[in-house]
Each structure stands twice: as C-alpha cells, then as structure tokens.
PDB file of C-alpha atoms in Angstrom:
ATOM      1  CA  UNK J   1       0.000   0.000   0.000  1.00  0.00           C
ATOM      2  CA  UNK J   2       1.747   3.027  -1.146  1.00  0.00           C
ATOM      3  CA  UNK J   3       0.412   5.437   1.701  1.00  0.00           C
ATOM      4  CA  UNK J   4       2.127   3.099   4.310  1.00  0.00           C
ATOM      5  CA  UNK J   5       5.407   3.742   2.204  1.00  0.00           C
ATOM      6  CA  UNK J   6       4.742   7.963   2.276  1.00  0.00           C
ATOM      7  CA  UNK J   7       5.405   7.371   6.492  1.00  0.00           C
ATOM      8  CA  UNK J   8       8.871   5.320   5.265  1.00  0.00           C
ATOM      9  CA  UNK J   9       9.807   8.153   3.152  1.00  0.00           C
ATOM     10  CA  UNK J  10       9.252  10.762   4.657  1.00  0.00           C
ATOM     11  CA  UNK J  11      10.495   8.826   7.823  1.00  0.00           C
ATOM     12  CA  UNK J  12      13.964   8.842   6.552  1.00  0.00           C
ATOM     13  CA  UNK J  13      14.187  11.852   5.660  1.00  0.00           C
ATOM     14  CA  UNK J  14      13.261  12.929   8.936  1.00  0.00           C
ATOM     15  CA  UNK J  15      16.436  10.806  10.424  1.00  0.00           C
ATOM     16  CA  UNK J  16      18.835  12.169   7.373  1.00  0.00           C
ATOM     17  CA  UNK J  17      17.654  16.022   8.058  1.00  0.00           C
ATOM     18  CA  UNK J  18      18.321  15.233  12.132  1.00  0.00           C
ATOM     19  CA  UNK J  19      21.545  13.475  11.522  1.00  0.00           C
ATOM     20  CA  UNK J  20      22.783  16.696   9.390  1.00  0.00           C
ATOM     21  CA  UNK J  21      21.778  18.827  12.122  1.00  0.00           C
ATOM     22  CA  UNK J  22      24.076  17.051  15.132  1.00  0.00           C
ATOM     23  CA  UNK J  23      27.027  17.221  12.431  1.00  0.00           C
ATOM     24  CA  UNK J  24      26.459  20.983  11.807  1.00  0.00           C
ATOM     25  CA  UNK J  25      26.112  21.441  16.145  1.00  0.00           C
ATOM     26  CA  UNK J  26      29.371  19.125  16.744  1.00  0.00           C
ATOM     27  CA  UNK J  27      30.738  21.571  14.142  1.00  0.00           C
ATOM     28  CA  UNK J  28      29.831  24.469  15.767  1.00  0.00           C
ATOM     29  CA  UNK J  29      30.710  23.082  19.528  1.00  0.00           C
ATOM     30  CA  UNK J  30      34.087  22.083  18.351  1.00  0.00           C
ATOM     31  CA  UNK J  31      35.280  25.306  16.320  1.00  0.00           C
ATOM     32  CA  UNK J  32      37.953  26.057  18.862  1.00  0.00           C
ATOM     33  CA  UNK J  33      38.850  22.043  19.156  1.00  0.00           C
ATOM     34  CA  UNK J  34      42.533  21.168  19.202  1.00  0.00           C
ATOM     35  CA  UNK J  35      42.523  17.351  17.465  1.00  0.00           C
ATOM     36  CA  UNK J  36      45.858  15.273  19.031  1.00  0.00           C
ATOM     37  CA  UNK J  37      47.075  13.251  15.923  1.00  0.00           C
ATOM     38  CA  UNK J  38      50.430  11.280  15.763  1.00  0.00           C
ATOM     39  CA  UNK J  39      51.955  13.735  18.585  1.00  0.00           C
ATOM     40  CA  UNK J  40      51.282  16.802  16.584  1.00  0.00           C
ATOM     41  CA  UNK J  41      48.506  18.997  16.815  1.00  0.00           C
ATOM     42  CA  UNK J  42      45.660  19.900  14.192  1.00  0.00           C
ATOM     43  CA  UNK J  43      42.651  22.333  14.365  1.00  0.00           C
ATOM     44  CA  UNK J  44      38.902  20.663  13.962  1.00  0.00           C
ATOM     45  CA  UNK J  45      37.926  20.304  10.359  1.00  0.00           C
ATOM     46  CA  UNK J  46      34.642  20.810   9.728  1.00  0.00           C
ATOM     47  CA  UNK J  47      31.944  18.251   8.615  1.00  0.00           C
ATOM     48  CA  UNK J  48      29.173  17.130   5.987  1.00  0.00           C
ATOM     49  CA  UNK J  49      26.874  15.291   5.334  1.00  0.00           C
ATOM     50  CA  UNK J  50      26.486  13.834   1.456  1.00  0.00           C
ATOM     51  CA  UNK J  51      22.599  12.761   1.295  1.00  0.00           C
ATOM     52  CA  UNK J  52      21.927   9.716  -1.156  1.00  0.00           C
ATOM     53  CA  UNK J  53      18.118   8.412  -2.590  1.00  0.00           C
ATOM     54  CA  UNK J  54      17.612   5.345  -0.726  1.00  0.00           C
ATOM     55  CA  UNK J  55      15.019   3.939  -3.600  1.00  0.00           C
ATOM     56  CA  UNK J  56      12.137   1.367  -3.065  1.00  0.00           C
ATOM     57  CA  UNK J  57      12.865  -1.976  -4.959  1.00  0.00           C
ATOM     58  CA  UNK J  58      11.925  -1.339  -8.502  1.00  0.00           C
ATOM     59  CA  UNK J  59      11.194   1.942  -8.388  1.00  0.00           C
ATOM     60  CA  UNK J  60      12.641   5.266  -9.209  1.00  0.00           C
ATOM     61  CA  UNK J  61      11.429   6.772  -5.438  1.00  0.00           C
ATOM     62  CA  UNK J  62      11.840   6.592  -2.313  1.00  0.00           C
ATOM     63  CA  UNK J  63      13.824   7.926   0.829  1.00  0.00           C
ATOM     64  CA  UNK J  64      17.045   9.758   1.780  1.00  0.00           C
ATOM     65  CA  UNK J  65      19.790   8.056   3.645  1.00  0.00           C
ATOM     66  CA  UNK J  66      23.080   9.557   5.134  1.00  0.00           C
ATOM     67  CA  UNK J  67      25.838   8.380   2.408  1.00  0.00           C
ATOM     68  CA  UNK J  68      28.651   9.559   3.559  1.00  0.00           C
ATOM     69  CA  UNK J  69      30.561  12.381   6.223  1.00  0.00           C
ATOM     70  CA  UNK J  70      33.165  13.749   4.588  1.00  0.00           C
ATOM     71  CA  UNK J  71      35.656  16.955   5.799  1.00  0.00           C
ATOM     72  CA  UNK J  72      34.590  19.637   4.371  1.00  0.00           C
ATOM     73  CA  UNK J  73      37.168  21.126   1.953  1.00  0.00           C
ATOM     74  CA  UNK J  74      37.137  24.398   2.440  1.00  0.00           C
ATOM     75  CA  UNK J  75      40.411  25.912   3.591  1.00  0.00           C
ATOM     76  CA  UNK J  76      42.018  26.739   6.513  1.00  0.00           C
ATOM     77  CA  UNK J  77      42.740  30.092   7.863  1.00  0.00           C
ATOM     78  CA  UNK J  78      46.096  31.176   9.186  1.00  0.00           C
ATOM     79  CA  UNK J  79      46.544  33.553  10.831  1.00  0.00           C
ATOM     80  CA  UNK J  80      49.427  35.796  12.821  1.00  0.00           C
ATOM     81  CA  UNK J  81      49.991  34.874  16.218  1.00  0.00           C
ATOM     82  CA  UNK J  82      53.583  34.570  17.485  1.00  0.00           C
ATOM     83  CA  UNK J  83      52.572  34.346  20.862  1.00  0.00           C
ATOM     84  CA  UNK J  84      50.313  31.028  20.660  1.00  0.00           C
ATOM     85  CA  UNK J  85      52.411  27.729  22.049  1.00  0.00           C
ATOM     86  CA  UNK J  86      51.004  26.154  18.364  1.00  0.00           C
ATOM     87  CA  UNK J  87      52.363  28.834  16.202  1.00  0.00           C
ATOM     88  CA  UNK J  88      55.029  27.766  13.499  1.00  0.00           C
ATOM     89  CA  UNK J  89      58.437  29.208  13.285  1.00  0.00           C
ATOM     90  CA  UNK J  90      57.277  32.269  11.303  1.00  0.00           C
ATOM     91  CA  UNK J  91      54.374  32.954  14.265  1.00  0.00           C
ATOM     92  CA  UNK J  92      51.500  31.364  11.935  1.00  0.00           C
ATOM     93  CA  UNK J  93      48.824  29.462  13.692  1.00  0.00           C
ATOM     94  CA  UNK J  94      46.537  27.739  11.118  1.00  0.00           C
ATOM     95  CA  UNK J  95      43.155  27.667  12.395  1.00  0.00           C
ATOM     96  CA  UNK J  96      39.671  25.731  12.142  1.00  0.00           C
ATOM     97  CA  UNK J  97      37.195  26.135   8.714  1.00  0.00           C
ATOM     98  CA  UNK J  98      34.566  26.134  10.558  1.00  0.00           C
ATOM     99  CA  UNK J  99      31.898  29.087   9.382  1.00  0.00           C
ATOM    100  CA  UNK J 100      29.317  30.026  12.045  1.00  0.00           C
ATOM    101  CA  UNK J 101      27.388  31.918   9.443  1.00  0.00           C
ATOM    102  CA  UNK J 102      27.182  28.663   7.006  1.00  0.00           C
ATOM    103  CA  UNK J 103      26.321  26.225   9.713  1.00  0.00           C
ATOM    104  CA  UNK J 104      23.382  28.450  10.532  1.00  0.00           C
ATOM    105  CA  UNK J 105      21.941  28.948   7.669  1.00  0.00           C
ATOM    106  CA  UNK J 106      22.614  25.210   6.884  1.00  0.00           C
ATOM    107  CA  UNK J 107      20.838  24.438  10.743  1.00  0.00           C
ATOM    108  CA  UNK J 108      17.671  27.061   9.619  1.00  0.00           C
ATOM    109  CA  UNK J 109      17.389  24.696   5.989  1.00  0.00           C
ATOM    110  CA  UNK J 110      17.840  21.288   7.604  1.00  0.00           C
ATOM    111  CA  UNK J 111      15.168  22.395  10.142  1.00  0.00           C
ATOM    112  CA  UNK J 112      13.032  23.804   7.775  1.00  0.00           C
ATOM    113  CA  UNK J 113      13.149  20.693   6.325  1.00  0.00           C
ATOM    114  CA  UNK J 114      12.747  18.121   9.022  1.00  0.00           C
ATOM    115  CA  UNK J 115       8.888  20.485   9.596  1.00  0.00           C
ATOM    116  CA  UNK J 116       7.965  19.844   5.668  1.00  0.00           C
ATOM    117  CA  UNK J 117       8.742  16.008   6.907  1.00  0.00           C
ATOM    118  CA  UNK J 118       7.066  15.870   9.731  1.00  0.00           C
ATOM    119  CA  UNK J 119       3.734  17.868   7.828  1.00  0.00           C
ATOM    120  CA  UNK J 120       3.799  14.790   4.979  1.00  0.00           C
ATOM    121  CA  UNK J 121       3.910  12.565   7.943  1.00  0.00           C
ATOM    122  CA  UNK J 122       0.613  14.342   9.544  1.00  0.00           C
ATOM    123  CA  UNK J 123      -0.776  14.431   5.888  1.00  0.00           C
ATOM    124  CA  UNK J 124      -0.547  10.445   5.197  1.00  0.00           C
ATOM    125  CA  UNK J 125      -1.500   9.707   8.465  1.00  0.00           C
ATOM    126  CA  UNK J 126      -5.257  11.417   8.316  1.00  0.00           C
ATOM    127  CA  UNK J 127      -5.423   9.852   4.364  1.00  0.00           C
ATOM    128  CA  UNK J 128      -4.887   6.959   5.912  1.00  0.00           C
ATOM    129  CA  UNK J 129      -7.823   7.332   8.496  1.00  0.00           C
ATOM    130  CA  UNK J 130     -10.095   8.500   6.690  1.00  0.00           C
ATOM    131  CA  UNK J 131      -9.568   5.221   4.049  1.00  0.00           C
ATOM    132  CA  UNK J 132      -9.972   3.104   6.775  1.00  0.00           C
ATOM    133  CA  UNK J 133     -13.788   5.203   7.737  1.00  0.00           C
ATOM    134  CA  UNK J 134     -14.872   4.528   4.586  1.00  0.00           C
ATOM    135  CA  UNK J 135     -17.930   2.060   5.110  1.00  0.00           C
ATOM    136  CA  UNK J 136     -19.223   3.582   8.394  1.00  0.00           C
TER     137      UNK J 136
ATOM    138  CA  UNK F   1     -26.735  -6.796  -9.697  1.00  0.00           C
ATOM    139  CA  UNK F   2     -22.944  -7.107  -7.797  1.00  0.00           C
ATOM    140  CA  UNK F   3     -21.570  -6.966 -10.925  1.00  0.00           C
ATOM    141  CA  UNK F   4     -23.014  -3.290 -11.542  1.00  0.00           C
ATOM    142  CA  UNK F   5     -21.884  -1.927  -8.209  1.00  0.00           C
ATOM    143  CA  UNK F   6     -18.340  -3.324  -8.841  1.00  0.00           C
ATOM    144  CA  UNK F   7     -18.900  -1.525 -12.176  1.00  0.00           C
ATOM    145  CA  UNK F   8     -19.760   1.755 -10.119  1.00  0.00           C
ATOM    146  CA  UNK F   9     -17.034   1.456  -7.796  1.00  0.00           C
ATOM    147  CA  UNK F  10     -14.482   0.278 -10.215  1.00  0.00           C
ATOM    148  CA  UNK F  11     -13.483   3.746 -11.069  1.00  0.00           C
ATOM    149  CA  UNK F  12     -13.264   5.522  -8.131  1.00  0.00           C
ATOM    150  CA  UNK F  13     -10.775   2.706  -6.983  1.00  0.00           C
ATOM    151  CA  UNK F  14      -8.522   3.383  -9.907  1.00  0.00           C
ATOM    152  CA  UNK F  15      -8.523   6.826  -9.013  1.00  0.00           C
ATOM    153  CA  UNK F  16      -7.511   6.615  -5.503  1.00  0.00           C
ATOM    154  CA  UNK F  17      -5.010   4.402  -6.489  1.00  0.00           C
ATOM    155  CA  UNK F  18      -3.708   6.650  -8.251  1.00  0.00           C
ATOM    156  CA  UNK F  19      -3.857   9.368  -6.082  1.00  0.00           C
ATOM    157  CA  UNK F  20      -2.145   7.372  -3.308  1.00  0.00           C
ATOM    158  CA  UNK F  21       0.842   6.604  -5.895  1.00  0.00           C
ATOM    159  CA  UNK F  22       1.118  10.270  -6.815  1.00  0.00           C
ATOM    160  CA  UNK F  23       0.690  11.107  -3.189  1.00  0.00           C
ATOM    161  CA  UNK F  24       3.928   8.596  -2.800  1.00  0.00           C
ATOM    162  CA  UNK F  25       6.038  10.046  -5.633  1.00  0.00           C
ATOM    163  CA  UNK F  26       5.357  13.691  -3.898  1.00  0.00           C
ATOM    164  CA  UNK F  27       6.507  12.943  -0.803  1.00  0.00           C
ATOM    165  CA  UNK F  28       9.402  11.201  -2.337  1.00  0.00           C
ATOM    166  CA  UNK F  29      10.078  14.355  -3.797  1.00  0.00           C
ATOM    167  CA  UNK F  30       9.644  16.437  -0.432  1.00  0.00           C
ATOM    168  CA  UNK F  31      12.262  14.166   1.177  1.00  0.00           C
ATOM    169  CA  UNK F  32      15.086  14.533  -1.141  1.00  0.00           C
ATOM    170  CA  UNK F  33      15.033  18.369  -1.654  1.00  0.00           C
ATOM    171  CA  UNK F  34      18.508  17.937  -0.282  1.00  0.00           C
ATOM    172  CA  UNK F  35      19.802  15.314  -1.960  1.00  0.00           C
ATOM    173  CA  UNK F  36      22.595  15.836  -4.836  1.00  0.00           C
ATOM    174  CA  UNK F  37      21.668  14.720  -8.299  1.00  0.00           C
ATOM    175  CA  UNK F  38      17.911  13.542  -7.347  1.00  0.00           C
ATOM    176  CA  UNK F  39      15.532  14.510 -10.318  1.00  0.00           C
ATOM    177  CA  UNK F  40      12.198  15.432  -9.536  1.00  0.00           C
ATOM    178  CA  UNK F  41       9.906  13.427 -10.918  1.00  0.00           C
ATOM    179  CA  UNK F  42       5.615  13.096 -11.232  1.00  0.00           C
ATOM    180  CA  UNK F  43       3.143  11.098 -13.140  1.00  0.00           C
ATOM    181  CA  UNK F  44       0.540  12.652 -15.549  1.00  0.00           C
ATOM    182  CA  UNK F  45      -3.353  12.853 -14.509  1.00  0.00           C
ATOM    183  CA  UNK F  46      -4.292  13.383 -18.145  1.00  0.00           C
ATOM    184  CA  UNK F  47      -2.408  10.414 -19.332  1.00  0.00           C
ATOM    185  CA  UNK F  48      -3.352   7.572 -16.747  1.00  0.00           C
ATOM    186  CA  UNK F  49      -6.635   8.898 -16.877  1.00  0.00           C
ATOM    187  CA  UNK F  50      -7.060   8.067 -20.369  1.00  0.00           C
ATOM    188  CA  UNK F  51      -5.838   4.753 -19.422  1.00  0.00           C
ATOM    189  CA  UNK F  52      -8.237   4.151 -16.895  1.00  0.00           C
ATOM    190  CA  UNK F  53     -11.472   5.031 -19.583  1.00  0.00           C
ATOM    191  CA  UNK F  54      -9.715   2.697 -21.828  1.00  0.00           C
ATOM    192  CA  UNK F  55      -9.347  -0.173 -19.460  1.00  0.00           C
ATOM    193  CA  UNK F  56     -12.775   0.559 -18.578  1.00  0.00           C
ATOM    194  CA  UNK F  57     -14.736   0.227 -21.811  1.00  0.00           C
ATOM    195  CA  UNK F  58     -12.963  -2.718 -23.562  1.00  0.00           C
ATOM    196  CA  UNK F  59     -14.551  -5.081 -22.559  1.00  0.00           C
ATOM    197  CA  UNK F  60     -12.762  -8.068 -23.646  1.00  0.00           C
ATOM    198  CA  UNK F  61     -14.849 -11.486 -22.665  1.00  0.00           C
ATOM    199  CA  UNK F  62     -14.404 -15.211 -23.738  1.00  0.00           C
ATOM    200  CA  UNK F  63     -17.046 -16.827 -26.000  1.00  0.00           C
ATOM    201  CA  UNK F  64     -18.796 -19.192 -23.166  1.00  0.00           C
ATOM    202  CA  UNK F  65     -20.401 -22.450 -24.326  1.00  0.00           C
ATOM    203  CA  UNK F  66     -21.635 -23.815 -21.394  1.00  0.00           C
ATOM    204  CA  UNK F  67     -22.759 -22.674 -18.410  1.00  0.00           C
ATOM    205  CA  UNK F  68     -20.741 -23.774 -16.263  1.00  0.00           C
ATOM    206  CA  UNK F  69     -17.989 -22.005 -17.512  1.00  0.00           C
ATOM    207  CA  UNK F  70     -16.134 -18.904 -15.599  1.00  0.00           C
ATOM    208  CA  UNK F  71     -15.780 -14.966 -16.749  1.00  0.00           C
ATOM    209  CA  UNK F  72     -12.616 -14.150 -16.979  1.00  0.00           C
ATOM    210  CA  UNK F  73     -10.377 -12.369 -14.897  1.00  0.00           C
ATOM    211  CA  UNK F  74      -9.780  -8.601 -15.496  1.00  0.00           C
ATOM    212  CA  UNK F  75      -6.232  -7.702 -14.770  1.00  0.00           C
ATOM    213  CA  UNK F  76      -6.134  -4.907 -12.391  1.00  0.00           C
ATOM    214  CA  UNK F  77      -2.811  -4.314 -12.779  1.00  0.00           C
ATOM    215  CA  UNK F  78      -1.682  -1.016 -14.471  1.00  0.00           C
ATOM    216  CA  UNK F  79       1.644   0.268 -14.221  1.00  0.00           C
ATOM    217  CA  UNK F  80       2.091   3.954 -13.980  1.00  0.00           C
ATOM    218  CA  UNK F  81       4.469   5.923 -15.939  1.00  0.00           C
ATOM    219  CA  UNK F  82       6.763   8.031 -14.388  1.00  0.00           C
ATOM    220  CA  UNK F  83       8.655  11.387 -15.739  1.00  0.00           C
ATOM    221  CA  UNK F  84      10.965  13.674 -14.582  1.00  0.00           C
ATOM    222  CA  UNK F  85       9.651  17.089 -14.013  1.00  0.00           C
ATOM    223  CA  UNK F  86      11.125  19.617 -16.692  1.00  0.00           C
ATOM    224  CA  UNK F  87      12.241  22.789 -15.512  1.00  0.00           C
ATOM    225  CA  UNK F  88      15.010  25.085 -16.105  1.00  0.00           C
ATOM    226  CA  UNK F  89      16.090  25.759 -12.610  1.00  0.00           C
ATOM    227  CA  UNK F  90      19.158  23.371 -11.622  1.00  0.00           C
ATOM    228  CA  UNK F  91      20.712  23.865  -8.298  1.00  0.00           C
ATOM    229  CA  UNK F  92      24.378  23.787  -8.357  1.00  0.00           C
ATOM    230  CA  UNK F  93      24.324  20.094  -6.696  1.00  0.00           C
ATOM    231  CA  UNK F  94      22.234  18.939  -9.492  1.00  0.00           C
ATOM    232  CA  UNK F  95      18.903  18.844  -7.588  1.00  0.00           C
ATOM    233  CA  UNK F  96      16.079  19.639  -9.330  1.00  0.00           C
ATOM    234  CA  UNK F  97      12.990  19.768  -6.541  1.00  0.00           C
ATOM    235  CA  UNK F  98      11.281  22.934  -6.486  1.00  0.00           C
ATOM    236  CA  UNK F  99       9.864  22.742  -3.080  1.00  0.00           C
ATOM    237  CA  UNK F 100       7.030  25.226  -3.565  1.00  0.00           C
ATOM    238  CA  UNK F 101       5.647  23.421  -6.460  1.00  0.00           C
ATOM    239  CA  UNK F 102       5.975  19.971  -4.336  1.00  0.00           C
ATOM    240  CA  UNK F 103       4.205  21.224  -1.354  1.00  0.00           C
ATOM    241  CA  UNK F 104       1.086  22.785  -3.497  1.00  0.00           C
ATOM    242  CA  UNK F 105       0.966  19.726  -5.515  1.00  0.00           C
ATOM    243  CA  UNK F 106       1.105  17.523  -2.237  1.00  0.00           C
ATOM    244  CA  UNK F 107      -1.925  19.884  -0.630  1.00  0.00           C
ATOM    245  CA  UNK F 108      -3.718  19.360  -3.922  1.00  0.00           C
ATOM    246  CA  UNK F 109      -3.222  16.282  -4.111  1.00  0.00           C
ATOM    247  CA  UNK F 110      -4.449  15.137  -0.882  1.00  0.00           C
ATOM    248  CA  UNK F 111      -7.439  17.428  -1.077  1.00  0.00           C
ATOM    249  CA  UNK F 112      -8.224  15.235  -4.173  1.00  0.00           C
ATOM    250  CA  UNK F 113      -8.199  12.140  -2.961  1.00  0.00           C
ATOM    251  CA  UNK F 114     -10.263  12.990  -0.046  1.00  0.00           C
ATOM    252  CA  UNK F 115     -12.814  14.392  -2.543  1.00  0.00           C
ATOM    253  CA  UNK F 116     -12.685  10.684  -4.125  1.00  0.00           C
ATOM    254  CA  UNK F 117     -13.061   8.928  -0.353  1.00  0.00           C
ATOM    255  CA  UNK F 118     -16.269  11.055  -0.399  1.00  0.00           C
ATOM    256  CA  UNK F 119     -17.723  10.254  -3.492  1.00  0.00           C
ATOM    257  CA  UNK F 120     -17.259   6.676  -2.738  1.00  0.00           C
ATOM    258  CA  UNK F 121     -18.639   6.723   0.443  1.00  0.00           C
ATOM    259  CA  UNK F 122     -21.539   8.730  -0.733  1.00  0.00           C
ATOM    260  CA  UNK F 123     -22.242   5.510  -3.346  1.00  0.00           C
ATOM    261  CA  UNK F 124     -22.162   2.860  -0.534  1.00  0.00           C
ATOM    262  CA  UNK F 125     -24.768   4.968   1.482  1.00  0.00           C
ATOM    263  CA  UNK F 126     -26.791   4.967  -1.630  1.00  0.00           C
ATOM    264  CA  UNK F 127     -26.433   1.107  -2.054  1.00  0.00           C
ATOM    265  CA  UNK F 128     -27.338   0.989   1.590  1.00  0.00           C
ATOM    266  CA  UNK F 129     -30.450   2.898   1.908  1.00  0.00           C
ATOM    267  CA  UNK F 130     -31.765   0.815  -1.413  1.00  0.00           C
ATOM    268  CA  UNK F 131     -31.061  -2.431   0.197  1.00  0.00           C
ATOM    269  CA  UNK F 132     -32.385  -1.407   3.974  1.00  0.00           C
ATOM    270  CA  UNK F 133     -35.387  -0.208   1.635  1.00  0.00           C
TER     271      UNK F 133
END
C-alpha cells in the first residue's frame, strides 16, 4: 500500500535532516577544538553530510539516507599569532574552517526541512484514516 | 446486480489508487530536496486517466459455451508511468525539486483524494439505503 510507504519516506528523511543537524552542532561546539594526531597537533575540520536516494525496490522513489561524512574542503585560515604555544616558526597558527554563518543557515534549511517532513507525515496519516472510515 | 456496483465502484478505486501513488512520488520528492543529483519526478493525470477510460470500456470477454464455464479475470494491474519534471532551474548540486511546487501539488493532491473517499462513500450509502429499503 503506497500510503504506508509515504510514512517510510518521509520517515527517513526525517532521520537524514536530524543526523545533518548534530554534524552541523558538533561543528559548531568544536570550532575552537585542538585534534591530538600522531603527537602533533591539528585544528577541527569541519563536517558534511552527502545525502543519497535510498530507492524502493523497482522503483525510481523513495527515501534519503546519510551516504557519507566527509571533511569539508574548504580551507584553513592562518593567521598571525607569534605568541600562541602552536604557532610555526614564522608565528603562523593555522586555524579551524569552521563558518558560524554557514552552519546556521545550513541548521535554519535542515530544520526547515525536518517540519515539511514531519507535515507529509501528519498528511498520510489522516489519508490513511479517513480510508480506513470509509464504510461507516 | 454485484456486478453493476463493482462496475460503479471500479473507477473511483482506480482513481484513488492513483492518487495514493502520486501522493507517494510527492513525498518522495519532499524528502530529497537535499539530496545531490535527485531529479524530480511526477506522473501525468491526463495520461493515466485516459488509461483508466480505456481499461474501462474494452470489454474483452471469452465466447462461453456452457454454463458452467467462468468470466474471466480482469487484470487490475496497471503500471504507472513516471517522468521527470522539466524545468530550467538546476541547483548547483544537481537537484532539481522545487519545493514550492511539491508542497502545493502535495496539498492538492491530498485534497483530491479525499474528494474521491467522499464520493465513494456517498455511493455505498446509496447502495445501503436501497437495500435497507
């Protein structure tokens, strides 16, 4: 019964939209992260999330599904600061890619998002009562 | 006598059917307005529509000789045929869901099929009073 499916769908998109949404708020938490690796120190790189159709068997539709996290490759900034202990030896510290202003907006659209979601969800849901009314 | 109010009703299922498919492919839609490369896609009223009329009139039957013999079965089965939605806005990740036109179509959509529920139900409380007399 394809209205049963509309809750699956829009069902995973509602997991995909909240998944992208604790990537973009570990982003934002850990902007001013130090990351340890092999005894030398790095700056956080930020995160996202690549979104991939997760289709029905033998048809073109269906859901989203998380493909992949990947570092995002914007680059780093450096920046002047002789006095910082992780400066280099011409007093450049290079620091995190992490863009308050794009993780916002990119919260506000993934939110917006999840609320379309959750409306389908409401919509199927009273189609689905009222089909099942239908003799009374 | 059953024969005419599975006649009556015949078409009103194929329509909701169809409306619950397109009501899938929408939401479909609505999900992946974030994912890269998805195309937007739909099915045509006008077209499965036609298909429906045509299904409905020919009525193909087996010569019977006897009796005893059985009508044959009609095949329900209709496949519906899906195309991408043509416009000339492409988003930069090669998305090509225009949300506004998803969520008006979904609204419509909906409003449509409950239109059919009612018509349907208004046909069963016909049949009903007739046979309560």
């Amino acid at each position: 019964m394809s209205l049963l499916n509309i809750l699956n769908i829009a069902g995973s998109a509602m997991t995909a939209q909240s998944k992208k949404i604790n990537v973009i708020a570990s982003n934002l938490a850990n902007a001013e992260s130090i990351v340890c690796k092999d005894g030398k120190f790095y700056p956080y790189i930020a995160k996202k999330v690549v979104f991939k159709l997760d289709s029905l068997k033998n048809s073109l539709i269906g859901g989203v599904k998380v493909f992949s996290i990947i570092n995002d490759p914007n680059p780093m900034k450096l920046i002047y600061d002789p006095n910082n202990p992780l400066s280099n030896k011409k007093g450049y510290v290079l620091q995190t890619n992490v863009n308050p202003v794009t993780e916002t907006v990119n919260h506000i659209s993934a939110s917006r998002s999840y609320q379309a979601n959750v409306e389908v969800v409401k919509t199927a849901k009273s189609m689905i009562m009222k089909t099942l009314s239908i003799g009374e | 006598m059953f024969n005419k109010i599975n006649k009556m009703l015949d078409f009103n299922q194929n329509l909701l059917n169809f409306y619950a498919k397109r009501e899938e492919i929408l939401s479909s839609n609505i999900a992946n307005a974030d994912t890269p490369n998805y195309k937007a896609i739909d099915i045509s009223f006008k077209d499965e529509i036609k298909k429906i009329i045509k299904k409905n009139n020919s009525g193909i039957t087996l010569k019977k000789t006897s009796s005893h013999h059985l009508n044959p079965k009609k095949n329900n089965f209709f496949g519906f045929e899906i195309k991408p939605i043509v416009n000339k806005e492409v988003s930069s990740n090669g998305n090509t869901v225009d949300m506004n036109r998803e969520r008006i179509e979904f609204i419509k959509n909906t409003l449509k099929y409950e239109e059919n529920l009612v018509f349907i139900k208004n046909e069963i409380k016909n049949i009903m009073n007739v046979l309560k007399g």
